[in-house]
Every structure is written in C-alpha cells, then in structure tokens.
Coordinates of C-alpha atoms in Angstrom, one line a residue:
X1 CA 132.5 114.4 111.3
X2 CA 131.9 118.3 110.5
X3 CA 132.9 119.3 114.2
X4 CA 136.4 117.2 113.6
X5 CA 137.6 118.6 110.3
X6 CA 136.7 122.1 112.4
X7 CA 138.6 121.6 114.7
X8 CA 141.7 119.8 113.1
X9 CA 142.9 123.1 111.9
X10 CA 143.3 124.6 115.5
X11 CA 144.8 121.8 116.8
X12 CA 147.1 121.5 113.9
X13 CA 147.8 125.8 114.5
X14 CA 148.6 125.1 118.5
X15 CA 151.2 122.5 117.3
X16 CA 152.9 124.6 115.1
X17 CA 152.9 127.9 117.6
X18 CA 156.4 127.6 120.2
X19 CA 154.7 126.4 123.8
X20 CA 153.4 130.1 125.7
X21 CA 155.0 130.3 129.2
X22 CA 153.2 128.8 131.5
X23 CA 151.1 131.0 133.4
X24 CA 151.7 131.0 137.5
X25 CA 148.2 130.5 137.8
X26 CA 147.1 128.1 135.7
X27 CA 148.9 124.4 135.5
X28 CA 149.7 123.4 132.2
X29 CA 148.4 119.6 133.0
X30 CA 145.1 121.4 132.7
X31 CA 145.6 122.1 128.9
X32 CA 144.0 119.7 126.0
X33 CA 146.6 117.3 124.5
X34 CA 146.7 117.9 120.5
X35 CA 145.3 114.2 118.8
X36 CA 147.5 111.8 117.8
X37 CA 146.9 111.9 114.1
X38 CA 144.2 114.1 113.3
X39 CA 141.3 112.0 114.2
X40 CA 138.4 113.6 115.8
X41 CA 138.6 113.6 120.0
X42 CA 136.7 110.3 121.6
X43 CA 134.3 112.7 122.8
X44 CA 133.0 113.9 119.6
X45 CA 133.0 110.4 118.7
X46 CA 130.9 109.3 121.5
X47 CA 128.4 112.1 120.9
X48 CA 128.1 111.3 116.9
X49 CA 127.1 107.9 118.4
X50 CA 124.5 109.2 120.8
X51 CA 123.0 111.4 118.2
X52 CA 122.8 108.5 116.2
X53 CA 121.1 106.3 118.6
X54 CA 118.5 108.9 119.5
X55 CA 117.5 109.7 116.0
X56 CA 116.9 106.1 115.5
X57 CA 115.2 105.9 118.4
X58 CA 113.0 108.7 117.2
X59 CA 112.4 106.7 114.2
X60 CA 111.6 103.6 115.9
X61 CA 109.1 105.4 118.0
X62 CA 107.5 107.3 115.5
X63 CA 107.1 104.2 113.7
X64 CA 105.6 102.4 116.5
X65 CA 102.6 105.8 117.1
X66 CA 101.8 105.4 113.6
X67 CA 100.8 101.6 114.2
X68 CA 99.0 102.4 117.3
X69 CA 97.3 105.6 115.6
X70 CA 95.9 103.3 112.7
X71 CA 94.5 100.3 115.5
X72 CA 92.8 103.4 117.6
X73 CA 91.5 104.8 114.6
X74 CA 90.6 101.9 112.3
X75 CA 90.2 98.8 115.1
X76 CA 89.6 95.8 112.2
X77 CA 86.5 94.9 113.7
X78 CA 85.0 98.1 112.3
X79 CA 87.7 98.9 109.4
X80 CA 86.3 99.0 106.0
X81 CA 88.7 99.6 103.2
X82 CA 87.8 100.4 99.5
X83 CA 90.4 99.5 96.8
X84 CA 90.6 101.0 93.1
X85 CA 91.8 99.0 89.9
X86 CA 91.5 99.6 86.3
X87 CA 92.2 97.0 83.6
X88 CA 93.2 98.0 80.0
X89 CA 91.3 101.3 79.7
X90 CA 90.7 101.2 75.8
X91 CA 87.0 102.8 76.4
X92 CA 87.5 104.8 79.5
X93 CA 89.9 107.5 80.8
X94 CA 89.5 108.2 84.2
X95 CA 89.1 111.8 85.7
X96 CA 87.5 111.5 89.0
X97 CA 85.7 108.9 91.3
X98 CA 82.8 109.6 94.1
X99 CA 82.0 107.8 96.5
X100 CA 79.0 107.3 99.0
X101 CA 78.3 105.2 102.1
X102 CA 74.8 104.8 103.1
X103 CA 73.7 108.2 101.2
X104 CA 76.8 109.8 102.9
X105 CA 79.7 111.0 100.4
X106 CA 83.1 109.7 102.2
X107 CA 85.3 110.4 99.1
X108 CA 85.7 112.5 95.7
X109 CA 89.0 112.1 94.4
X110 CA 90.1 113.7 91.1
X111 CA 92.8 111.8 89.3
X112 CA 95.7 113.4 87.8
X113 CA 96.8 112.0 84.1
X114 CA 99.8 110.1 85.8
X115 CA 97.4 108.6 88.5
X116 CA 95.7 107.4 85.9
X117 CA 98.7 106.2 84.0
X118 CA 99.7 104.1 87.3
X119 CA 96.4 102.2 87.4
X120 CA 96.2 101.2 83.7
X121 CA 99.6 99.9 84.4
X122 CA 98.6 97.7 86.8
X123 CA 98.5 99.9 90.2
X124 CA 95.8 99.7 92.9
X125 CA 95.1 102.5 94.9
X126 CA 93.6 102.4 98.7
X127 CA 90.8 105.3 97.8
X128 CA 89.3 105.4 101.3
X129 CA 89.7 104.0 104.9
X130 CA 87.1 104.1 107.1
X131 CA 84.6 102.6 109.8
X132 CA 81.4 100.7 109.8
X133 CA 79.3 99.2 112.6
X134 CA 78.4 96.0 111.8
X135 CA 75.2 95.1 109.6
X136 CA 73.9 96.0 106.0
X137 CA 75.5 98.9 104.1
X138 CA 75.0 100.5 100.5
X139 CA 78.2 101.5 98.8
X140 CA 77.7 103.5 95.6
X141 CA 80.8 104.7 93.5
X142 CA 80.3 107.4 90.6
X143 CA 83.1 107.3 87.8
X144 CA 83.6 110.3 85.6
X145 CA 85.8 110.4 82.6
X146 CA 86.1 110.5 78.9
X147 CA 84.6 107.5 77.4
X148 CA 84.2 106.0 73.7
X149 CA 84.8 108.5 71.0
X150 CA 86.2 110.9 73.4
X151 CA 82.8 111.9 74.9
X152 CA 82.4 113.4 78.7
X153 CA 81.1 109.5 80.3
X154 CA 80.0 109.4 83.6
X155 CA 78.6 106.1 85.4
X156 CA 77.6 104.7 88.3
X157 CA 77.6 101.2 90.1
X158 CA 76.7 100.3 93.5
X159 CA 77.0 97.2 95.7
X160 CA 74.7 96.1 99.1
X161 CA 77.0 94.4 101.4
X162 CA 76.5 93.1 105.1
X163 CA 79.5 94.1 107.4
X164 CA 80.5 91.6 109.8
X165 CA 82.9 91.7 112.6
X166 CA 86.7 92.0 111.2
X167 CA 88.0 94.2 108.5
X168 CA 85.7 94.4 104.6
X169 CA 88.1 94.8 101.9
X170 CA 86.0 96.1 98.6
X171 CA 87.3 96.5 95.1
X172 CA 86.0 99.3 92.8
X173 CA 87.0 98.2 89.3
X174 CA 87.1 99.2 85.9
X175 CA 87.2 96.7 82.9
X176 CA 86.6 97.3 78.7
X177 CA 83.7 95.1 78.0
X178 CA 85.1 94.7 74.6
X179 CA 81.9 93.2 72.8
X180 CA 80.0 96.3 73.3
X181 CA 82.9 98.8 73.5
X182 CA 81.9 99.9 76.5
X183 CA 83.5 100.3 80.1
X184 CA 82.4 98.3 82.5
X185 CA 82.4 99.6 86.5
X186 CA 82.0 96.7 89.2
X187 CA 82.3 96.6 92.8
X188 CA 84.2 93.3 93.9
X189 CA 83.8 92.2 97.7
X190 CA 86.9 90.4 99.1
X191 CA 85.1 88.1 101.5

C-alpha cells in the first residue's frame, strides 16, 4: 500500500508533463503505461501478496519449532509440571515461593504485588516445567510472605510422590484455614 501512494504522485506528474520526443534510440513501446485510475501496478500487488504469504509462513513455522522444542525438551513420559493456586488469602500474602526436587532447588520465584493479585483472583500459574525419571521423588515447596498480624511468615510443606511413565501434574496450594486463622500450604497430586 505505502509503495502505491509513492508512486501515484509520479505517475500522476508524467501525465500532466506534454509527451518528450521520442528519442531515436529508445522505442517508446518500451515506456511504463500510467494506471488506469490510480491503483497500485499488479506487480506491487502480487508482491504485497507474497510478502504476506511468507510472513505467515514464518509464523506457521515458528509455531510448529516451538511444539517440537517442548516434545524434545519435555517428552510426557518424563514431564513433570508444578502448578501454583491460592484461595482467599485473608491470613497470607504471598512474596516468594522455593522449591526443591530431591534436595535439588529447581525454582525460587519472587512474586510481584500484581502476581499476587492474579492468584487471589483466581489465576494459576505453571511455576516450573521439568523432567523426572521414573520412580519415587520428594518435592518440597517453601512459601514466604506476610502472614496474620502482618508478621514476616514463612512455611514449608512437602509431598513424596512416585513418578510413573506419562506426564505428573502437582498443585502447590494455598488456602485460609479459617478456624485457626492460619494459612494452610498443601501439595495436591493430579493423578
């Protein structure tokens, strides 16, 4: 479209300027004809289209190396995947969560305040992707924050889980125990 509206104004100036004599060496078949009414050429056209085409094509492709980079990367029979909730979040604020696999730290993640927003709302965040051979594991998750009266809080829960062949989904979650007003921190497995 931008290559067209540059170069309606030529065309529109060589239609206004009295025909040059031809030259003896040059035929004048050889010279562009002016458009019809001021629509690009077919050629820009056609190359608008192309460039269209390939940048879709780009798109498609990159979408499809993504897939492929997350099966190579995570296969399901190995893929573990831990999942992060909160519900109601009278007695705890959340400022950062760590977690360890088998005495190895695979994620600390510091929340900002509308992180934290988005899982009292509702949200669920995908905190970590990783892989596991198959066989029993330890999972422990550290949750730091401010707790009841406003107090530094920091807890702990952990969860022994066998991994099997295919993809373990887990669930770190966050829930007022209202009786004792207290958080509560549990680690759900999604069987």
């Amino acid at each position: 479209m931008v290559c067209g509206a540059l170069l309606a104004p030529a065309w529109m100036a060589m239609a206004e300027t009295p025909p040059a004599p031809a030259a003896a060496d040059a035929p004048a078949a050889d010279a562009p004809a002016p458009p019809a009414s001021g629509a690009p050429p077919a050629e820009l056209k056609t190359l608008d289209q192309e460039v269209q085409g390939l940048k879709k094509d780009v798109v498609d492709l990159n979408k499809d190396l993504f897939v492929l980079q997350e099966q190579l990367l995570f296969p399901a029979n190995t893929q573990v995947a831990l999942y992060i909730s909160m519900d109601v979040g009278t007695f705890f604020a959340l400022d950062s969560v760590t977690v360890k696999i088998d005495n190895k730290e695979v994620k600390n993640y510091l929340y900002t305040a509308r992180e934290a927003d988005a899982l009292l709302k509702g949200g669920v965040q995908q905190i970590y992707l990783g892989n596991l051979k198959v066989g029993k594991h330890e999972l422990v998750a550290f949750f730091s924050g401010k707790g009841p009266v406003e107090r530094d809080y920091k807890r702990g829960a952990t969860i022994n889980f066998d991994k099997g062949v295919g993809a373990k989904y887990l669930e770190l979650k966050i829930t007022d125990r209202v009786p004792k007003h207290q958080p509560e921190f549990m680690i759900k497995d999604w069987e």
